[in-house]
Amino acid sequence: MIIVMSPQATREQIDNVERKLSQLGYRTHPIYGDVKTVIGAIGEKRLEDTQSILSMPGVENIVPIMKPYKLASRELKQIQTIVKVGNCRIGDSKAVVIAGPCAIESYESYVSVAKQVKESGASILRGGAYKPRTSPYSFQGLEEDGLKIMAEAREITGLPIVTEVVDTRDVELVASYCDMLQIGARNMQNFRLLREAGASGKPVLLKRGLSATIEEWLMAAEYVISSGNQNVVLCERGIRTFETATRNTLDLSAVPVVKEFSHLPIIVDPSHSTGSWKYVSALSKGAIATGADGLIIEVHPDPNCAMCDGPQSLKPNKFSVLMQELGSVAIAVGRTI
Ligand code: PEP
Ligand code: MN
């Protein structure tokens, strides 16, 4: 439930309500607004509790949160969340582009592509050191050596880095290198991993599961937030449908739907959703036009020789052209890129 404090409520009255809620066994999440403060209270709601809270000084109203996700909901927090990753602000008026190869393959290739995507305007570097491959015989990533290469690329370019963690046992190590943890589509409902990623304190990039509904995805975000970490960015990366012409089907309607139901930023991955570099440009533009807060795009210096996801990777020169073209789309919807 949401406890709406009156605009005149004093700090002491707000603190008293929070204390009372805690005594009654609720977890509290105050949101201090310009005009009024609201307190999210998560727990089993009892009628006698609402009555006693409602009678406290400074309380204006109590509103139930109808959605099963509470902390991720727009009902609780109307203002858009901005997630800071290094100097970068995801959810603000500048759409953020994350770029880099699917996997870290070597120091030379990673650093060279990192410099090129920076030059073209990317704000965050991506790359996988632990790869969740469909086949156990496919390249699984360079693991900690890959993380070291990413950290060196951050030193050289000054850009923050995001990388996937696939196992609870690796969360601490991966978090010690990166600026943002990625939870991949295949792990969206790995609840222990979500909690550990949440507890790491690093911002979390939460990809939508292969067959997850938007509600299930927001419930996964709720796991991270309820572990004490508000810094969640959602990533639509295509879902399973009957269509086989593309690797997955990009659900662009998820962007405005998530904007309606949640305060969390949402970005789009046109690479994994299509599986083909040919469609990345069109869908990137579509995503920005739809209101996405950013993009995550795979870029590889030599896609034909990539160890992972070459067919969907843009060459650096094509990425550069796309970045220029995205500028006018962003302006058309009141943003920059
Ligand atoms: C990736 O970003 O490289 C990746 C494996 O993505 P997804 O989890 O969306 O398949
Ligand atoms: Mn990939």
Short mmCIF file of C-alpha atoms and ligand atoms in Angstrom, two decimals:
data_model
loop_
_atom_site.label_atom_id
_atom_site.label_comp_id
_atom_site.label_asym_id
_atom_site.label_seq_id
_atom_site.Cartn_x
_atom_site.Cartn_y
_atom_site.Cartn_z
CA MET A 1 0.00 0.00 0.00
CA ILE A 2 1.01 3.62 -0.44
CA ILE A 3 0.77 6.04 2.46
CA VAL A 4 0.25 9.51 0.99
CA MET A 5 1.46 12.20 3.39
CA SER A 6 -0.18 15.62 3.22
CA PRO A 7 1.87 18.43 1.63
CA GLN A 8 2.12 20.05 5.10
CA ALA A 9 3.42 16.90 6.82
CA THR A 10 6.58 17.53 8.83
CA ARG A 11 9.68 15.36 8.66
CA GLU A 12 8.93 14.16 12.17
CA GLN A 13 5.43 13.03 11.16
CA ILE A 14 6.85 11.17 8.15
CA ASP A 15 9.44 9.46 10.36
CA ASN A 16 6.76 8.51 12.90
CA VAL A 17 4.64 6.85 10.20
CA GLU A 18 7.66 4.95 8.90
CA ARG A 19 8.52 3.78 12.41
CA LYS A 20 4.95 2.63 13.04
CA LEU A 21 4.87 0.72 9.74
CA SER A 22 8.14 -1.03 10.62
CA GLN A 23 6.74 -2.00 14.03
CA LEU A 24 3.73 -3.52 12.26
CA GLY A 25 6.08 -5.62 10.13
CA TYR A 26 6.05 -3.66 6.86
CA ARG A 27 9.11 -2.82 4.78
CA THR A 28 9.05 0.88 4.05
CA HIS A 29 10.24 2.82 1.02
CA PRO A 30 9.74 6.57 1.39
CA ILE A 31 9.78 8.69 -1.76
CA TYR A 32 10.33 12.37 -0.98
CA GLY A 33 8.61 14.42 -3.70
CA ASP A 34 8.70 18.18 -4.32
CA VAL A 35 5.10 18.61 -3.14
CA LYS A 36 4.39 15.56 -1.01
CA THR A 37 6.04 12.47 0.35
CA VAL A 38 4.64 9.00 -0.15
CA ILE A 39 5.70 5.91 1.75
CA GLY A 40 5.51 2.52 0.06
CA ALA A 41 4.68 -0.15 2.65
CA ILE A 42 5.30 -3.72 1.54
CA GLY A 43 3.82 -6.54 3.56
CA GLU A 44 0.63 -8.41 4.33
CA LYS A 45 -2.01 -5.67 4.53
CA ARG A 46 -4.41 -5.83 7.52
CA LEU A 47 -7.47 -3.64 7.90
CA GLU A 48 -6.62 -2.67 11.48
CA ASP A 49 -3.16 -1.48 10.34
CA THR A 50 -4.59 0.82 7.69
CA GLN A 51 -7.01 2.26 10.20
CA SER A 52 -4.32 3.02 12.77
CA ILE A 53 -1.98 4.53 10.14
CA LEU A 54 -4.76 6.62 8.62
CA SER A 55 -5.39 8.28 11.98
CA MET A 56 -1.76 9.39 12.41
CA PRO A 57 -0.92 13.11 12.09
CA GLY A 58 0.24 14.13 8.61
CA VAL A 59 -1.35 11.16 6.80
CA GLU A 60 -3.61 12.23 3.94
CA ASN A 61 -4.63 8.92 2.38
CA ILE A 62 -3.82 5.25 1.89
CA VAL A 63 -3.92 3.79 -1.59
CA PRO A 64 -3.53 0.09 -2.36
CA ILE A 65 -1.01 -0.96 -5.05
CA MET A 66 -3.04 -3.12 -7.39
CA LYS A 67 -0.18 -4.64 -9.38
CA PRO A 68 1.66 -7.71 -8.01
CA TYR A 69 4.94 -5.83 -8.39
CA LYS A 70 5.04 -2.98 -5.93
CA LEU A 71 8.44 -1.27 -5.81
CA ALA A 72 8.77 -1.42 -9.59
CA SER A 73 5.33 0.06 -10.15
CA ARG A 74 4.39 3.48 -11.43
CA GLU A 75 1.60 3.44 -8.85
CA LEU A 76 4.20 3.75 -6.11
CA LYS A 77 6.58 6.11 -7.88
CA GLN A 78 5.27 8.43 -10.53
CA ILE A 79 8.53 10.11 -11.44
CA GLN A 80 10.83 8.34 -13.88
CA THR A 81 13.82 6.63 -12.28
CA ILE A 82 17.22 7.64 -13.61
CA VAL A 83 19.90 4.99 -13.20
CA LYS A 84 23.48 6.28 -13.01
CA VAL A 85 26.22 4.13 -14.53
CA GLY A 86 29.53 5.96 -14.22
CA ASN A 87 28.78 9.46 -15.55
CA CYS A 88 25.96 8.16 -17.66
CA ARG A 89 22.27 8.67 -16.74
CA ILE A 90 19.85 6.07 -18.12
CA GLY A 91 16.23 7.30 -18.16
CA ASP A 92 17.08 10.96 -18.72
CA SER A 93 16.46 12.99 -21.89
CA LYS A 94 19.64 11.74 -23.58
CA ALA A 95 19.08 8.22 -24.92
CA VAL A 96 22.04 6.06 -23.94
CA VAL A 97 23.75 3.73 -26.39
CA ILE A 98 25.62 0.70 -25.06
CA ALA A 99 27.84 -0.97 -27.65
CA GLY A 100 30.52 -3.61 -28.08
CA PRO A 101 30.96 -7.21 -29.13
CA CYS A 102 28.90 -10.13 -27.87
CA ALA A 103 31.95 -11.68 -26.19
CA ILE A 104 35.42 -10.50 -25.20
CA GLU A 105 37.77 -12.41 -27.51
CA SER A 106 41.15 -10.72 -27.10
CA TYR A 107 42.70 -7.55 -25.70
CA GLU A 108 43.51 -6.11 -29.14
CA SER A 109 40.11 -6.64 -30.72
CA TYR A 110 38.20 -5.44 -27.65
CA VAL A 111 40.20 -2.29 -27.10
CA SER A 112 40.08 -1.37 -30.77
CA VAL A 113 36.30 -1.79 -31.01
CA ALA A 114 35.85 0.02 -27.67
CA LYS A 115 37.73 3.05 -29.03
CA GLN A 116 35.69 3.00 -32.23
CA VAL A 117 32.28 2.83 -30.56
CA LYS A 118 33.30 5.62 -28.22
CA GLU A 119 34.34 7.73 -31.20
CA SER A 120 30.88 7.14 -32.72
CA GLY A 121 29.10 8.29 -29.55
CA ALA A 122 28.45 5.17 -27.45
CA SER A 123 28.25 5.94 -23.72
CA ILE A 124 28.75 2.48 -22.19
CA LEU A 125 30.79 -0.55 -23.33
CA ARG A 126 29.27 -4.02 -23.47
CA GLY A 127 30.94 -7.41 -23.73
CA GLY A 128 30.51 -10.90 -22.36
CA ALA A 129 33.13 -12.68 -20.27
CA TYR A 130 30.72 -15.41 -19.11
CA LYS A 131 28.55 -16.48 -22.03
CA PRO A 132 25.27 -18.35 -21.48
CA ARG A 133 25.49 -20.46 -24.66
CA THR A 134 22.72 -22.74 -25.87
CA SER A 135 25.32 -25.44 -26.60
CA PRO A 136 27.84 -26.53 -23.95
CA TYR A 137 30.35 -26.97 -26.80
CA SER A 138 30.21 -23.30 -27.91
CA PHE A 139 32.72 -20.69 -26.69
CA GLN A 140 31.87 -19.94 -23.05
CA GLY A 141 33.84 -16.72 -22.62
CA LEU A 142 37.25 -15.73 -21.23
CA GLU A 143 35.85 -15.39 -17.69
CA GLU A 144 38.08 -13.34 -15.37
CA ASP A 145 40.63 -12.67 -18.14
CA GLY A 146 37.76 -11.13 -20.12
CA LEU A 147 36.77 -8.96 -17.16
CA LYS A 148 40.37 -7.71 -16.92
CA ILE A 149 40.34 -6.75 -20.58
CA MET A 150 37.07 -4.87 -20.10
CA ALA A 151 38.48 -3.02 -17.11
CA GLU A 152 41.50 -1.98 -19.21
CA ALA A 153 39.21 -0.77 -21.98
CA ARG A 154 37.39 1.36 -19.39
CA GLU A 155 40.73 2.91 -18.36
CA ILE A 156 41.58 3.68 -21.99
CA THR A 157 38.21 5.01 -23.13
CA GLY A 158 36.80 6.39 -19.87
CA LEU A 159 33.51 4.58 -20.61
CA PRO A 160 31.76 2.46 -17.98
CA ILE A 161 31.33 -1.27 -18.65
CA VAL A 162 28.39 -3.67 -18.46
CA THR A 163 28.80 -7.43 -18.51
CA GLU A 164 26.68 -10.49 -17.81
CA VAL A 165 26.83 -12.60 -14.68
CA VAL A 166 25.37 -16.09 -15.05
CA ASP A 167 25.98 -17.67 -11.65
CA THR A 168 25.48 -16.56 -8.06
CA ARG A 169 29.03 -17.73 -7.28
CA ASP A 170 30.47 -15.13 -9.67
CA VAL A 171 28.47 -12.08 -8.61
CA GLU A 172 31.10 -10.69 -6.25
CA LEU A 173 33.95 -11.15 -8.73
CA VAL A 174 32.06 -9.73 -11.72
CA ALA A 175 30.77 -6.81 -9.63
CA SER A 176 34.33 -6.01 -8.56
CA TYR A 177 35.25 -5.29 -12.21
CA CYS A 178 32.14 -3.86 -13.83
CA ASP A 179 29.98 -0.74 -13.49
CA MET A 180 26.71 -2.53 -14.26
CA LEU A 181 25.70 -6.19 -14.00
CA GLN A 182 23.70 -7.76 -16.80
CA ILE A 183 21.19 -10.51 -16.07
CA GLY A 184 20.59 -12.33 -19.33
CA ALA A 185 17.31 -13.48 -20.83
CA ARG A 186 17.97 -17.09 -19.80
CA ASN A 187 18.38 -16.09 -16.17
CA MET A 188 15.53 -13.62 -15.84
CA GLN A 189 13.76 -15.92 -13.40
CA ASN A 190 16.86 -17.15 -11.59
CA PHE A 191 15.62 -15.65 -8.35
CA ARG A 192 18.73 -16.31 -6.26
CA LEU A 193 20.83 -14.60 -8.94
CA LEU A 194 18.44 -11.64 -9.01
CA ARG A 195 18.71 -11.24 -5.25
CA GLU A 196 22.50 -11.51 -5.24
CA ALA A 197 22.81 -9.05 -8.12
CA GLY A 198 20.51 -6.72 -6.19
CA ALA A 199 22.57 -7.07 -3.03
CA SER A 200 25.81 -6.30 -4.94
CA GLY A 201 24.80 -2.64 -5.06
CA LYS A 202 25.74 -2.34 -8.77
CA PRO A 203 23.12 -1.11 -11.24
CA VAL A 204 21.43 -4.09 -12.93
CA LEU A 205 20.54 -4.44 -16.61
CA LEU A 206 17.67 -6.92 -16.59
CA LYS A 207 16.92 -8.55 -19.91
CA ARG A 208 13.44 -9.85 -20.64
CA GLY A 209 13.18 -13.65 -20.55
CA LEU A 210 12.74 -15.49 -23.83
CA SER A 211 9.08 -16.23 -23.11
CA ALA A 212 8.38 -13.85 -20.25
CA THR A 213 5.32 -11.68 -20.01
CA ILE A 214 5.84 -8.05 -19.08
CA GLU A 215 4.36 -8.80 -15.66
CA GLU A 216 6.82 -11.66 -15.04
CA TRP A 217 9.65 -9.37 -16.12
CA LEU A 218 8.55 -6.64 -13.72
CA MET A 219 8.26 -9.25 -10.96
CA ALA A 220 11.89 -10.16 -11.68
CA ALA A 221 12.78 -6.46 -11.32
CA GLU A 222 10.89 -6.52 -8.01
CA TYR A 223 13.32 -9.20 -6.76
CA VAL A 224 16.27 -6.92 -7.45
CA ILE A 225 14.66 -3.81 -5.96
CA SER A 226 13.43 -5.67 -2.88
CA SER A 227 17.04 -6.72 -2.28
CA GLY A 228 17.77 -3.05 -1.67
CA ASN A 229 18.77 -1.99 -5.16
CA GLN A 230 16.58 0.54 -7.00
CA ASN A 231 18.96 0.82 -9.94
CA VAL A 232 17.35 -1.49 -12.43
CA VAL A 233 17.24 -0.90 -16.19
CA LEU A 234 14.94 -3.18 -18.20
CA CYS A 235 16.01 -4.44 -21.61
CA GLU A 236 13.59 -5.69 -24.26
CA ARG A 237 15.58 -8.18 -26.36
CA GLY A 238 12.90 -9.98 -28.36
CA ILE A 239 10.62 -12.82 -27.36
CA ARG A 240 9.74 -16.27 -28.74
CA THR A 241 6.88 -16.27 -31.21
CA PHE A 242 5.85 -18.49 -34.13
CA GLU A 243 7.86 -16.25 -36.48
CA THR A 244 11.11 -17.76 -37.74
CA ALA A 245 12.29 -15.05 -40.15
CA THR A 246 14.06 -13.35 -37.26
CA ARG A 247 15.86 -14.93 -34.30
CA ASN A 248 13.24 -13.53 -31.92
CA THR A 249 10.40 -11.06 -32.31
CA LEU A 250 11.13 -7.58 -31.01
CA ASP A 251 8.20 -6.53 -28.86
CA LEU A 252 8.37 -2.77 -29.28
CA SER A 253 4.99 -2.40 -27.61
CA ALA A 254 6.77 -3.36 -24.38
CA VAL A 255 8.36 0.11 -24.37
CA PRO A 256 5.20 2.21 -23.89
CA VAL A 257 3.60 -0.54 -21.78
CA VAL A 258 6.55 -0.60 -19.38
CA LYS A 259 6.54 3.21 -19.31
CA GLU A 260 2.91 3.11 -18.22
CA PHE A 261 3.30 0.45 -15.53
CA SER A 262 6.78 1.14 -14.19
CA HIS A 263 9.10 4.02 -13.34
CA LEU A 264 12.16 2.01 -14.40
CA PRO A 265 14.09 2.95 -17.56
CA ILE A 266 13.79 0.58 -20.52
CA ILE A 267 16.27 0.07 -23.33
CA VAL A 268 16.07 -2.10 -26.46
CA ASP A 269 18.46 -4.71 -27.86
CA PRO A 270 17.92 -4.82 -31.64
CA SER A 271 20.79 -7.31 -32.09
CA HIS A 272 19.51 -10.33 -30.14
CA SER A 273 15.91 -9.61 -31.08
CA THR A 274 16.54 -9.94 -34.81
CA GLY A 275 19.69 -12.04 -35.06
CA SER A 276 20.67 -10.17 -38.21
CA TRP A 277 22.74 -7.01 -38.58
CA LYS A 278 20.57 -6.00 -41.55
CA TYR A 279 17.60 -5.16 -39.32
CA VAL A 280 19.51 -3.51 -36.47
CA SER A 281 19.40 -0.01 -37.92
CA ALA A 282 15.64 0.05 -38.61
CA LEU A 283 14.74 -1.38 -35.22
CA SER A 284 17.13 0.92 -33.37
CA LYS A 285 15.35 3.88 -34.93
CA GLY A 286 11.97 2.34 -34.14
CA ALA A 287 13.00 1.81 -30.52
CA ILE A 288 14.08 5.42 -30.02
CA ALA A 289 10.92 6.65 -31.75
CA THR A 290 8.84 4.49 -29.39
CA GLY A 291 10.39 6.16 -26.35
CA ALA A 292 13.12 3.71 -25.33
CA ASP A 293 15.70 5.21 -22.97
CA GLY A 294 18.53 3.67 -24.94
CA LEU A 295 19.89 0.79 -26.98
CA ILE A 296 22.37 -2.04 -26.53
CA ILE A 297 23.97 -2.95 -29.85
CA GLU A 298 26.51 -5.63 -30.75
CA VAL A 299 29.46 -4.29 -32.73
CA HIS A 300 32.37 -6.46 -33.92
CA PRO A 301 35.43 -5.47 -35.97
CA ASP A 302 35.16 -8.63 -38.10
CA PRO A 303 31.70 -10.23 -37.71
CA ASN A 304 32.52 -13.14 -40.03
CA CYS A 305 35.17 -14.31 -37.60
CA ALA A 306 33.28 -13.51 -34.36
CA MET A 307 33.24 -16.31 -31.78
CA CYS A 308 29.69 -15.45 -30.82
CA ASP A 309 26.73 -13.73 -32.55
CA GLY A 310 28.67 -12.53 -35.63
CA PRO A 311 25.60 -12.53 -37.92
CA GLN A 312 23.86 -9.89 -35.80
CA SER A 313 26.92 -7.71 -35.15
CA LEU A 314 27.39 -4.37 -36.90
CA LYS A 315 30.80 -3.40 -38.23
CA PRO A 316 32.15 -0.25 -36.55
CA ASN A 317 31.60 1.88 -39.68
CA LYS A 318 27.94 0.82 -39.92
CA PHE A 319 27.50 1.57 -36.22
CA SER A 320 28.93 5.03 -36.78
CA VAL A 321 26.45 5.74 -39.59
CA LEU A 322 23.58 4.49 -37.41
CA MET A 323 24.60 6.79 -34.56
CA GLN A 324 24.46 9.77 -36.89
CA GLU A 325 21.06 8.75 -38.25
CA LEU A 326 19.64 8.21 -34.78
CA GLY A 327 20.23 11.86 -33.93
CA SER A 328 17.29 13.13 -35.97
CA VAL A 329 14.97 10.38 -34.70
CA ALA A 330 15.84 11.32 -31.12
CA ILE A 331 15.16 15.01 -31.82
CA ALA A 332 11.77 14.12 -33.34
CA VAL A 333 10.69 12.59 -30.01
CA GLY A 334 12.19 15.33 -27.85
CA ARG A 335 15.43 13.62 -26.91
CA THR A 336 19.09 13.64 -27.80
CA ILE A 337 21.40 10.73 -28.43
C1 PEP B 1 24.02 -10.91 -24.68
O1 PEP B 1 23.68 -9.75 -24.41
O2 PEP B 1 25.11 -11.20 -25.18
C2 PEP B 1 23.03 -12.00 -24.45
C3 PEP B 1 23.42 -13.26 -24.30
O3 PEP B 1 21.77 -11.58 -24.47
P1 PEP B 1 20.38 -12.31 -24.11
O4 PEP B 1 20.48 -12.71 -22.66
O5 PEP B 1 19.37 -11.25 -24.35
O6 PEP B 1 20.24 -13.48 -25.03
MN MN B 2 25.24 -11.84 -28.04
#
